[in-house]
Amino acid sequence: MGQQYHHRKREFIMMCGIVDLGSNTIRLSIYQYEGEHFRLLLNKKTMAGLAGYVQDGALSDGGILVACRVLSSYRALLSNFSVSEMHVFATASLRNISNTGEAVEAIRDVTGVTVEVLDGETEAALSFKGAVLPGGVPTGLLADIGGGSVELVSYRDMSITSACSLPMGSLSLYTRFVDGLFPTPEERRAIRACVSAELDRVRTGGLTCRHLCGVGGTIRAVSKLAVDVFGKDPESRILTADEIRALYKLLKKGGKDTLRQILHAAPDRVHTLLPGLLLLNAVVKAYGVETVSASSTGVREGYLMDRVLGR
């Protein structure tokens, strides 16, 4: 039943699965928890690309079917581990479409799984709780760059001062602006204009943050790329603003060298890494960021802490 009894401590040790139904990837994390303490047992990722199934603002039947297939496979996997507790939430994948209610209902009818659709501010707050509160830098900026949205949270002394969600991400920018594998100079200019307009719309005048906590697959992929390009320690998760700019200049050249570099570091993000890196570079520039840490935790851990553990 997803639980064991620990006779010495006389406390229940529980297990549960948390599923993040994202625009680019659908991720399952299995956790073991006891009281307020938890540890990650297993991570599984499926590159579903749901943002690519959005037609005229609505998620197509094909996209809903993809989501259903992945959720059913995850539930079967959890059953094999005797884990009965599965929590599923969606972010921009279902939030930024016109048929949210219909998609949630169809997924429930086909799979029996209820999906909680997080609004942007809630997603931002949960990302902060999962990535920063466990022991991060006490003052700075959090950026959670997903496939369909980016959440920005400024915080001081471990308390949120502002939070917002912008309807753009690595996959949605690629889908909207790029025709080939890599964006052309004209397409890059269009992406930059879109990103700049969104950042200008939400920025607090004069707000600067020296440190950025980066959450999401794009930033983790950029960190892996930096290890390859700059010969950094494989365990290193800190990037400087100069390194991020250098990586962008390297990748924007396109061609076989760029393809080879991405395939070596992050093959599952070959088409979305450059749009995501462009977005990250714009955030770093807009807020005067000097260092970026690629967090290994984020919204799933925040969801676990808030919804399951109640802390």
XYZ file of N, CA, C and O in Angstrom, residues 7-128:
488
model
N 9.442 -0.577 13.067
C 9.124 -0.950 14.442
C 9.975 -0.189 15.457
O 9.487 0.161 16.530
N 11.237 0.089 15.123
C 12.098 0.728 16.108
C 11.630 2.135 16.427
O 11.547 2.561 17.565
N 11.282 2.902 15.410
C 10.847 4.286 15.616
C 9.338 4.378 15.800
O 8.831 5.401 16.227
N 8.650 3.280 15.454
C 7.198 3.246 15.545
C 6.558 4.415 14.789
O 5.705 5.113 15.286
N 7.028 4.598 13.573
C 6.462 5.603 12.675
C 6.277 4.955 11.313
O 7.006 4.042 10.938
N 5.293 5.443 10.597
C 5.055 4.932 9.256
C 6.008 5.576 8.264
O 6.201 6.788 8.261
N 6.620 4.740 7.423
C 7.426 5.232 6.308
C 6.575 5.080 5.053
O 6.185 3.978 4.688
N 6.272 6.203 4.419
C 5.363 6.220 3.281
C 6.131 6.447 1.983
O 7.257 6.954 1.986
N 5.492 6.102 0.882
C 6.024 6.407 -0.442
C 4.902 6.986 -1.295
O 3.741 6.596 -1.160
N 5.266 7.899 -2.170
C 4.284 8.466 -3.094
C 4.970 8.887 -4.386
O 6.190 9.052 -4.435
N 4.169 9.021 -5.419
C 4.658 9.515 -6.700
C 4.104 10.901 -6.972
O 2.913 11.149 -6.762
N 4.959 11.807 -7.399
C 4.560 13.156 -7.790
C 4.817 13.301 -9.287
O 5.945 13.088 -9.752
N 3.783 13.643 -10.049
C 3.911 13.780 -11.500
C 3.713 15.235 -11.896
O 2.713 15.865 -11.547
N 4.686 15.763 -12.626
C 4.662 17.127 -13.150
C 4.337 17.034 -14.640
O 5.174 16.616 -15.445
N 3.112 17.417 -14.986
C 2.648 17.349 -16.374
C 3.015 18.667 -17.057
O 2.242 19.623 -17.059
N 4.219 18.725 -17.618
C 4.728 19.962 -18.192
C 4.507 20.077 -19.685
O 4.046 19.136 -20.345
N 4.853 21.229 -20.227
C 4.651 21.497 -21.653
C 5.628 20.734 -22.532
O 5.314 20.385 -23.674
N 6.832 20.494 -22.025
C 7.851 19.794 -22.793
C 8.043 18.373 -22.287
O 8.063 17.423 -23.061
N 8.171 18.223 -20.968
C 8.385 16.914 -20.375
C 7.297 16.585 -19.357
O 6.690 17.479 -18.768
N 7.064 15.312 -19.173
C 6.219 14.827 -18.078
C 7.143 14.020 -17.176
O 7.802 13.080 -17.637
N 7.207 14.397 -15.910
C 8.183 13.801 -14.991
C 7.489 13.139 -13.816
O 6.551 13.699 -13.248
N 7.996 11.979 -13.464
C 7.548 11.261 -12.275
C 8.699 11.183 -11.297
O 9.814 10.777 -11.653
N 8.452 11.595 -10.054
C 9.421 11.442 -8.974
C 8.772 10.610 -7.878
O 7.647 10.898 -7.460
N 9.482 9.581 -7.437
C 8.998 8.740 -6.340
C 9.784 9.092 -5.085
O 11.024 9.088 -5.092
N 9.056 9.421 -4.034
C 9.675 9.832 -2.779
C 9.291 8.875 -1.659
O 8.185 8.330 -1.629
N 10.209 8.709 -0.729
C 9.922 8.049 0.537
C 9.902 9.143 1.601
O 10.781 10.007 1.622
N 8.893 9.133 2.455
C 8.834 10.184 3.471
C 8.381 9.625 4.810
O 7.666 8.621 4.890
N 8.843 10.270 5.839
C 8.551 9.884 7.217
C 8.431 11.175 8.016
O 9.410 11.915 8.176
N 7.233 11.486 8.477
C 7.023 12.774 9.129
C 7.225 13.888 8.118
O 6.615 13.889 7.050
N 8.123 14.847 8.428
C 8.415 15.952 7.515
C 9.653 15.698 6.670
O 10.045 16.548 5.866
N 10.280 14.550 6.822
C 11.518 14.248 6.114
C 11.226 13.370 4.897
O 10.372 12.482 4.953
N 11.941 13.618 3.806
C 11.726 12.835 2.594
C 13.030 12.661 1.839
O 13.989 13.411 2.028
N 13.045 11.658 0.977
C 14.185 11.479 0.069
C 13.691 10.938 -1.258
O 12.705 10.199 -1.326
N 14.376 11.333 -2.306
C 14.021 10.921 -3.657
C 14.537 9.514 -3.916
O 15.717 9.221 -3.680
N 13.654 8.650 -4.410
C 14.043 7.278 -4.731
C 14.272 7.074 -6.218
O 15.167 6.337 -6.628
N 13.448 7.728 -7.059
C 13.516 7.475 -8.494
C 12.959 8.661 -9.266
O 11.988 9.283 -8.831
N 13.586 8.971 -10.376
C 13.117 9.998 -11.309
C 12.908 9.365 -12.673
O 13.763 8.596 -13.133
N 11.796 9.677 -13.319
C 11.567 9.221 -14.691
C 11.024 10.382 -15.507
O 10.154 11.110 -15.040
N 11.554 10.541 -16.707
C 11.175 11.665 -17.565
C 10.723 11.152 -18.922
O 11.335 10.259 -19.500
N 9.628 11.747 -19.432
C 9.137 11.444 -20.776
C 9.070 12.749 -21.559
O 8.425 13.707 -21.127
N 9.745 12.802 -22.690
C 9.707 14.001 -23.535
C 8.411 13.963 -24.357
O 8.375 13.449 -25.462
N 7.352 14.503 -23.791
C 6.033 14.427 -24.429
C 5.783 15.567 -25.409
O 5.030 15.413 -26.370
N 6.371 16.744 -25.160
C 6.204 17.874 -26.073
C 4.768 18.311 -26.260
O 4.332 18.582 -27.388
N 4.001 18.425 -25.158
C 2.575 18.755 -25.280
C 2.348 20.121 -25.926
O 1.316 20.321 -26.581
N 3.282 21.050 -25.743
C 3.112 22.375 -26.361
C 3.021 22.276 -27.880
O 2.400 23.119 -28.534
N 3.607 21.240 -28.443
C 3.544 21.050 -29.884
C 2.208 20.534 -30.374
O 1.964 20.478 -31.585
N 1.320 20.153 -29.456
C -0.008 19.662 -29.810
C -1.092 20.738 -29.643
O -2.275 20.427 -29.768
N -0.679 21.954 -29.351
C -1.643 23.042 -29.188
C -1.980 23.625 -30.553
O -1.092 24.061 -31.298
N -3.258 23.609 -30.878
C -3.732 24.125 -32.163
C -4.820 25.162 -31.918
O -5.834 24.870 -31.272
N -4.586 26.379 -32.415
C -5.530 27.485 -32.218
C -5.851 27.689 -30.739
O -6.997 27.951 -30.362
N -4.827 27.530 -29.906
C -4.974 27.787 -28.481
C -5.481 26.628 -27.656
O -5.533 26.713 -26.427
N -5.876 25.516 -28.293
C -6.432 24.376 -27.577
C -5.513 23.163 -27.710
O -4.882 22.960 -28.752
N -5.456 22.363 -26.652
C -4.700 21.115 -26.707
C -5.513 20.103 -27.509
O -6.681 19.836 -27.196
N -4.899 19.539 -28.538
C -5.611 18.635 -29.446
C -5.899 17.293 -28.775
O -5.334 16.947 -27.729
N -6.786 16.518 -29.408
C -7.086 15.173 -28.914
C -5.816 14.322 -28.880
O -5.634 13.495 -27.975
N -4.949 14.535 -29.862
C -3.690 13.800 -29.891
C -2.823 14.108 -28.687
O -2.198 13.216 -28.103
N -2.769 15.386 -28.312
C -1.993 15.780 -27.137
C -2.573 15.206 -25.855
O -1.836 14.747 -24.969
N -3.895 15.225 -25.744
C -4.554 14.644 -24.560
C -4.264 13.152 -24.486
O -4.002 12.603 -23.408
N -4.276 12.483 -25.643
C -3.990 11.047 -25.675
C -2.557 10.768 -25.223
O -2.309 9.794 -24.487
N -1.610 11.592 -25.645
C -0.220 11.429 -25.207
C -0.132 11.534 -23.690
O 0.511 10.708 -23.024
N -0.786 12.554 -23.127
C -0.783 12.733 -21.674
C -1.385 11.517 -20.978
O -0.854 11.028 -19.969
N -2.477 11.001 -21.519
C -3.136 9.831 -20.920
C -2.229 8.611 -20.939
O -2.150 7.856 -19.951
N -1.548 8.398 -22.048
C -0.670 7.235 -22.165
C 0.469 7.299 -21.152
O 0.803 6.297 -20.500
N 1.056 8.490 -21.012
C 2.177 8.633 -20.077
C 1.701 8.446 -18.638
O 2.329 7.734 -17.850
N 0.577 9.076 -18.288
C 0.062 8.950 -16.925
C -0.304 7.506 -16.601
O -0.053 7.026 -15.483
N -0.875 6.796 -17.553
C -1.221 5.389 -17.329
C 0.031 4.550 -17.112
O 0.067 3.656 -16.252
N 1.082 4.834 -17.883
C 2.334 4.078 -17.718
C 2.970 4.387 -16.375
O 3.542 3.492 -15.729
N 2.875 5.634 -15.914
C 3.438 5.995 -14.611
C 2.658 5.317 -13.483
O 3.245 4.862 -12.495
N 1.353 5.268 -13.618
C 0.553 4.623 -12.578
C 0.881 3.124 -12.506
O 0.951 2.554 -11.412
N 1.099 2.506 -13.655
C 1.477 1.088 -13.674
C 2.851 0.890 -13.034
O 3.077 -0.090 -12.303
N 3.774 1.821 -13.300
C 5.106 1.741 -12.699
C 5.018 1.834 -11.179
O 5.648 1.055 -10.454
N 4.217 2.770 -10.695
C 4.043 2.916 -9.249
C 3.430 1.657 -8.650
O 3.807 1.225 -7.560
N 2.496 1.059 -9.358
C 1.868 -0.170 -8.878
C 2.898 -1.282 -8.738
O 2.841 -2.079 -7.790
N 3.850 -1.337 -9.647
C 4.906 -2.352 -9.566
C 5.767 -2.178 -8.318
O 6.344 -3.140 -7.811
N 5.865 -0.931 -7.847
C 6.616 -0.639 -6.624
C 5.716 -0.662 -5.391
O 6.144 -0.280 -4.304
N 4.471 -1.094 -5.571
C 3.481 -1.127 -4.481
C 3.244 0.269 -3.894
O 3.036 0.416 -2.686
N 3.274 1.267 -4.756
C 2.990 2.642 -4.340
C 1.603 3.011 -4.865
O 1.384 3.062 -6.077
N 0.674 3.258 -3.977
C -0.700 3.548 -4.391
C -0.988 5.036 -4.462
O -1.995 5.447 -5.047
N -0.137 5.851 -3.870
C -0.389 7.295 -3.777
C 0.304 8.021 -4.931
O 1.536 8.025 -5.024
N -0.485 8.624 -5.830
C 0.076 9.389 -6.947
C -0.618 10.745 -7.020
O -1.839 10.825 -7.074
N 0.169 11.798 -6.996
C -0.338 13.165 -7.112
C 0.119 13.726 -8.455
O 1.304 13.642 -8.792
N -0.798 14.298 -9.210
C -0.478 14.829 -10.537
C -0.867 16.304 -10.607
O -1.995 16.664 -10.262
N 0.074 17.135 -11.039
C -0.248 18.543 -11.264
C 0.243 18.953 -12.646
O 1.172 18.356 -13.201
N -0.413 19.944 -13.202
C -0.030 20.485 -14.507
C 0.313 21.960 -14.356
O -0.229 22.653 -13.492
N 1.204 22.414 -15.205
C 1.612 23.822 -15.198
C 1.100 24.476 -16.481
O -0.075 24.399 -16.777
N 1.993 25.110 -17.237
C 1.563 25.819 -18.444
C 0.946 24.892 -19.483
O 0.164 25.334 -20.327
N 1.280 23.611 -19.423
C 0.759 22.647 -20.407
C -0.762 22.659 -20.471
O -1.354 22.572 -21.557
N -1.428 22.767 -19.322
C -2.890 22.821 -19.287
C -3.413 24.184 -18.862
O -4.578 24.499 -19.108
N -2.558 24.987 -18.242
C -2.993 26.309 -17.773
C -3.153 27.299 -18.926
O -4.090 28.096 -18.939
N -2.259 27.236 -19.888
C -2.231 28.235 -20.964
C -2.930 27.768 -22.231
O -2.529 28.111 -23.340
N -3.977 26.974 -22.077
C -4.766 26.541 -23.227
C -6.220 26.955 -23.020
O -6.635 27.271 -21.894
N -6.983 26.957 -24.084
C -8.373 27.416 -23.993
C -9.329 26.321 -23.530
O -10.460 26.614 -23.142
N -8.904 25.064 -23.575
C -9.787 23.953 -23.213
C -9.282 23.211 -21.975
O -9.288 21.971 -21.923
N -8.844 23.965 -20.984
C -8.297 23.363 -19.764
C -9.277 22.387 -19.128
O -8.930 21.240 -18.820
N -10.507 22.836 -18.902
C -11.505 21.989 -18.250
C -11.769 20.709 -19.007
O -11.850 19.616 -18.423
N -11.893 20.822 -20.328
C -12.169 19.652 -21.150
C -11.002 18.666 -21.107
O -11.204 17.439 -21.053
N -9.773 19.192 -21.134
C -8.599 18.325 -21.102
C -8.496 17.585 -19.771
O -8.231 16.377 -19.739
N -8.716 18.303 -18.661
C -8.664 17.676 -17.339
C -9.732 16.593 -17.222
O -9.474 15.493 -16.706
N -10.935 16.883 -17.733
C -12.034 15.918 -17.670
C -11.736 14.688 -18.518
O -11.995 13.544 -18.107
N -11.184 14.905 -19.716
C -10.868 13.782 -20.604
C -9.796 12.890 -19.991
O -9.888 11.653 -20.057
N -8.780 13.500 -19.384
C -7.712 12.721 -18.734
C -8.292 11.895 -17.584
O -7.961 10.719 -17.412
N -9.193 12.500 -16.808
C -9.814 11.778 -15.691
C -10.684 10.625 -16.200
O -10.657 9.525 -15.643
N -11.439 10.864 -17.276
C -12.324 9.827 -17.805
C -11.533 8.634 -18.347
O -11.938 7.480 -18.187
N -10.410 8.909 -19.012
C -9.631 7.845 -19.654
C -8.752 7.106 -18.652
O -8.624 5.874 -18.707
N -8.128 7.841 -17.730
C -7.121 7.235 -16.846
C -7.578 7.079 -15.396
O -6.954 6.332 -14.633
N -8.613 7.817 -15.009
C -9.018 7.828 -13.610
C -8.152 8.722 -12.757
O -8.283 8.751 -11.526
N -7.261 9.489 -13.394
C -6.325 10.359 -12.673
C -6.861 11.789 -12.661
O -7.249 12.329 -13.698
N -6.885 12.396 -11.491
C -7.275 13.800 -11.365
C -6.034 14.676 -11.398
O -5.087 14.459 -10.639
N -6.029 15.654 -12.293
C -4.895 16.561 -12.451
C -5.227 17.906 -11.810
O -6.255 18.508 -12.120
N -4.351 18.372 -10.937
C -4.491 19.707 -10.376
C -3.736 20.690 -11.265
O -2.526 20.533 -11.470
N -4.428 21.683 -11.801
C -3.788 22.678 -12.652
C -3.363 23.859 -11.775
O -4.197 24.533 -11.175
N -2.058 24.100 -11.700
C -1.526 25.166 -10.866
C -1.575 26.492 -11.606
O -1.193 26.571 -12.780
N -2.023 27.545 -10.938
C -1.902 28.868 -11.549
C -0.450 29.325 -11.440
O 0.367 28.721 -10.728
N -0.119 30.381 -12.159
C 1.275 30.805 -12.249
C 1.890 31.179 -10.919
O 3.042 30.826 -10.620
N 1.160 31.910 -10.087
C 1.704 32.333 -8.800
C 1.927 31.144 -7.876
O 2.916 31.100 -7.134
N 1.022 30.179 -7.903
C 1.196 28.980 -7.077
C 2.405 28.187 -7.537
O 3.202 27.705 -6.717
N 2.574 28.036 -8.848
C 3.741 27.326 -9.368
C 5.026 28.016 -8.926
O 5.994 27.358 -8.509
N 5.045 29.346 -9.010
C 6.226 30.098 -8.603
C 6.528 29.884 -7.126
O 7.680 29.662 -6.730
N 5.494 29.935 -6.291
C 5.679 29.765 -4.851
C 6.171 28.358 -4.512
O 7.036 28.181 -3.637
N 5.655 27.347 -5.200
C 6.078 25.976 -4.936
C 7.510 25.734 -5.429
O 8.271 24.990 -4.793
N 7.883 26.350 -6.548
C 9.267 26.250 -7.021
C 10.219 26.852 -5.999
O 11.284 26.295 -5.707
N 9.831 28.004 -5.443
C 10.640 28.657 -4.411
C 10.764 27.748 -3.190
O 11.857 27.557 -2.647
